[in-house]
């Protein structure tokens, strides 16, 4: 799923109260996932490893066309039918 990464201080929820769950990332640090408590849709996440950023799920945006993709992470896990995004930096993992 594509993410739009923004400075955390510029992001705010305008209505509702998302539910959360935590996971441990490959870094060993906490990833806090926020989702809709009604339908279960993934909304955004806050990664301890990127303490000043919020990663918004692009599909949750009213206007998801936010420009060119700059980087693809976890390309080592890419399925065979998914081609690399042209012009985006390709990284095998995160960080």
Coordinates of N, CA and C in Angstrom, one line a residue, residues 1-94:
X1 N 0.8 -1.2 0.0 CA 0.0 0.0 0.0 C 0.9 1.2 0.0
X2 N 0.6 2.2 -0.8 CA 1.4 3.4 -0.9 C 1.1 4.3 0.3
X3 N 2.1 5.0 0.8 CA 2.0 5.9 1.9 C 2.5 7.3 1.4
X4 N 1.8 8.3 2.0 CA 2.2 9.7 1.8 C 2.8 10.1 3.2
X5 N 4.1 10.4 3.2 CA 4.8 10.7 4.5 C 4.9 12.2 4.6
X6 N 4.4 12.7 5.8 CA 4.3 14.1 6.1 C 4.9 14.4 7.4
X7 N 5.3 15.6 7.7 CA 5.8 16.0 9.0 C 4.6 15.8 10.0
X8 N 4.9 15.1 11.1 CA 3.8 14.8 12.1 C 3.0 16.0 12.6
X9 N 3.7 17.1 12.8 CA 3.0 18.3 13.3 C 2.1 18.9 12.3
X10 N 2.1 18.5 11.0 CA 1.2 19.1 10.0 C 0.0 18.2 9.8
X11 N -0.1 17.0 10.4 CA -1.2 16.1 10.2 C -2.1 16.2 11.4
X12 N -3.5 16.2 11.0 CA -4.5 16.1 12.1 C -5.7 15.4 11.6
X13 N -6.4 14.7 12.5 CA -7.6 14.1 12.2 C -8.7 15.1 12.3
X14 N -9.6 15.2 11.3 CA -10.7 16.3 11.4 C -12.0 15.8 12.0
X15 N -12.2 14.4 12.0 CA -13.4 13.9 12.6 C -13.1 12.4 13.0
X16 N -13.8 12.0 14.0 CA -13.7 10.6 14.4 C -12.5 10.4 15.3
X17 N -12.4 9.2 15.8 CA -11.3 8.8 16.7 C -10.9 7.4 16.2
X18 N -9.7 7.3 15.5 CA -9.3 6.0 15.1 C -8.9 5.1 16.2
X19 N -9.0 3.8 15.9 CA -8.5 2.8 16.8 C -7.0 2.5 16.5
X20 N -6.3 1.9 17.4 CA -4.8 1.6 17.2 C -4.4 0.2 17.5
X21 N -3.3 -0.3 17.0 CA -2.6 -1.4 17.4 C -1.2 -1.2 17.1
X22 N -0.3 -1.8 17.9 CA 1.1 -1.7 17.8 C 1.8 -3.0 17.3
X23 N 2.8 -2.8 16.5 CA 3.6 -3.9 16.0 C 5.1 -3.5 16.2
X24 N 6.0 -4.5 16.2 CA 7.4 -4.2 16.2 C 7.9 -4.3 14.8
X25 N 8.6 -3.3 14.3 CA 9.1 -3.3 13.0 C 10.5 -4.0 12.9
X26 N 11.0 -4.1 11.7 CA 12.3 -4.7 11.5 C 13.4 -4.1 12.3
X27 N 13.2 -2.8 12.6 CA 14.2 -2.0 13.4 C 14.2 -2.4 14.8
X28 N 13.2 -3.1 15.3 CA 13.0 -3.4 16.7 C 12.2 -2.4 17.4
X29 N 11.8 -1.3 16.7 CA 11.0 -0.2 17.3 C 9.6 -0.4 17.0
X30 N 8.7 0.3 17.8 CA 7.3 0.2 17.7 C 6.7 1.0 16.5
X31 N 5.8 0.3 15.8 CA 5.0 0.9 14.7 C 3.6 1.0 15.2
X32 N 3.0 2.2 15.4 CA 1.6 2.3 15.8 C 0.7 2.5 14.6
X33 N -0.2 1.6 14.4 CA -1.1 1.6 13.3 C -2.5 2.1 13.7
X34 N -3.0 3.1 12.9 CA -4.3 3.7 13.2 C -5.3 3.2 12.1
X35 N -6.5 2.8 12.5 CA -7.5 2.3 11.6 C -8.9 2.7 12.0
X36 N -9.8 2.7 11.1 CA -11.2 3.0 11.3 C -11.9 1.9 12.2
X37 N -12.4 2.3 13.3 CA -13.0 1.4 14.2 C -14.4 0.8 13.7
X38 N -14.9 1.5 12.7 CA -16.2 1.0 12.1 C -16.0 0.0 11.0
X39 N -15.1 0.3 10.0 CA -14.9 -0.6 8.8 C -13.6 -1.3 8.8
X40 N -12.6 -0.9 9.7 CA -11.4 -1.6 9.7 C -10.3 -1.1 8.7
X41 N -10.7 0.0 7.9 CA -9.7 0.5 7.0 C -8.5 1.1 7.6
X42 N -7.3 0.7 7.1 CA -6.0 1.3 7.6 C -6.0 2.8 7.2
X43 N -5.6 3.6 8.1 CA -5.6 5.1 7.8 C -4.2 5.7 7.8
X44 N -3.4 5.4 8.8 CA -2.0 5.9 8.9 C -1.2 5.2 10.0
X45 N 0.1 5.5 10.0 CA 0.9 4.9 11.1 C 1.9 5.9 11.5
X46 N 2.4 5.7 12.7 CA 3.4 6.5 13.3 C 4.5 5.5 13.7
X47 N 5.7 5.7 13.1 CA 6.8 4.8 13.3 C 7.8 5.4 14.3
X48 N 8.1 4.7 15.4 CA 9.1 5.2 16.3 C 10.4 5.5 15.7
X49 N 10.8 4.8 14.6 CA 12.0 5.1 13.9 C 12.0 6.4 13.2
X50 N 10.8 6.9 12.8 CA 10.6 8.2 12.2 C 9.7 9.0 13.1
X51 N 10.2 9.4 14.2 CA 9.4 10.1 15.2 C 8.8 11.4 14.8
X52 N 9.3 12.1 13.8 CA 8.8 13.3 13.4 C 7.9 13.2 12.1
X53 N 7.6 12.0 11.7 CA 6.8 11.8 10.5 C 5.5 11.0 10.8
X54 N 4.5 11.2 9.9 CA 3.3 10.3 9.9 C 3.2 9.8 8.5
X55 N 2.9 8.5 8.4 CA 2.8 7.8 7.1 C 1.3 7.5 6.8
X56 N 0.7 8.3 6.0 CA -0.7 8.3 5.7 C -1.0 7.3 4.5
X57 N -1.9 6.4 4.7 CA -2.3 5.4 3.6 C -2.9 6.2 2.5
X58 N -2.3 6.2 1.3 CA -2.7 7.1 0.2 C -4.2 6.8 -0.2
X59 N -4.6 5.6 0.0 CA -6.0 5.2 -0.4 C -7.0 5.8 0.6
X60 N -6.6 6.3 1.7 CA -7.5 6.9 2.7 C -7.7 8.4 2.4
X61 N -7.0 9.0 1.5 CA -7.1 10.4 1.2 C -8.2 10.7 0.3
X62 N -8.9 11.8 0.5 CA -10.0 12.2 -0.4 C -9.4 12.5 -1.8
X63 N -8.2 13.1 -1.9 CA -7.6 13.4 -3.2 C -6.2 12.7 -3.1
X64 N -6.1 11.4 -3.5 CA -4.8 10.7 -3.3 C -3.7 11.0 -4.3
X65 N -4.0 11.8 -5.3 CA -3.0 12.2 -6.3 C -2.0 13.3 -5.7
X66 N -1.0 12.8 -5.0 CA -0.1 13.8 -4.3 C 1.2 13.9 -5.0
X67 N 1.4 13.4 -6.2 CA 2.6 13.6 -6.9 C 3.3 12.3 -7.2
X68 N 4.6 12.4 -7.7 CA 5.4 11.3 -8.1 C 5.9 10.5 -6.8
X69 N 5.9 9.2 -7.0 CA 6.4 8.3 -6.0 C 7.9 8.5 -6.0
X70 N 8.5 8.7 -4.8 CA 10.0 8.9 -4.7 C 10.8 7.7 -4.3
X71 N 10.2 6.8 -3.6 CA 10.9 5.6 -3.1 C 10.0 4.4 -2.9
X72 N 10.5 3.2 -3.2 CA 9.8 2.0 -2.8 C 10.6 1.2 -1.8
X73 N 10.0 0.8 -0.7 CA 10.7 0.0 0.3 C 10.2 -1.4 0.2
X74 N 11.0 -2.3 0.7 CA 10.8 -3.7 0.8 C 10.6 -4.3 -0.6
X75 N 11.4 -3.9 -1.5 CA 11.3 -4.4 -2.9 C 11.7 -5.9 -2.9
X76 N 12.4 -6.4 -1.9 CA 12.8 -7.8 -1.8 C 11.5 -8.7 -1.7
X77 N 10.4 -8.1 -1.2 CA 9.2 -8.8 -1.0 C 8.2 -8.6 -2.1
X78 N 8.6 -7.9 -3.2 CA 7.7 -7.6 -4.3 C 7.2 -8.8 -5.0
X79 N 5.9 -8.9 -5.2 CA 5.4 -10.1 -6.0 C 5.8 -9.9 -7.4
X80 N 5.9 -11.1 -8.1 CA 6.4 -11.1 -9.5 C 5.7 -10.3 -10.5
X81 N 4.4 -10.1 -10.3 CA 3.6 -9.4 -11.3 C 3.6 -7.9 -11.0
X82 N 4.1 -7.4 -9.9 CA 4.2 -6.0 -9.6 C 5.6 -5.5 -10.1
X83 N 5.5 -4.6 -11.0 CA 6.7 -4.0 -11.6 C 7.2 -2.8 -10.8
X84 N 8.5 -2.5 -10.8 CA 9.0 -1.3 -10.1 C 8.4 0.0 -10.6
X85 N 8.2 0.9 -9.7 CA 7.7 2.2 -10.1 C 8.8 3.0 -10.8
X86 N 8.6 3.3 -12.0 CA 9.6 4.0 -12.8 C 10.0 5.3 -12.1
X87 N 11.3 5.6 -12.0 CA 11.8 6.8 -11.4 C 11.9 6.8 -9.9
X88 N 11.3 5.8 -9.2 CA 11.4 5.8 -7.8 C 12.6 5.0 -7.3
X89 N 13.3 5.5 -6.3 CA 14.4 4.7 -5.7 C 13.9 3.4 -5.2
X90 N 14.7 2.3 -5.4 CA 14.3 1.0 -5.0 C 15.1 0.5 -3.9
X91 N 14.5 0.2 -2.7 CA 15.2 -0.2 -1.5 C 14.7 -1.6 -1.1
X92 N 15.6 -2.5 -0.8 CA 15.2 -3.9 -0.5 C 14.5 -3.9 0.9
X93 N 14.8 -3.0 1.8 CA 14.1 -3.0 3.1 C 13.9 -1.5 3.5
X94 N 13.5 -1.3 4.7 CA 13.2 0.1 5.2 C 14.5 0.5 6.0

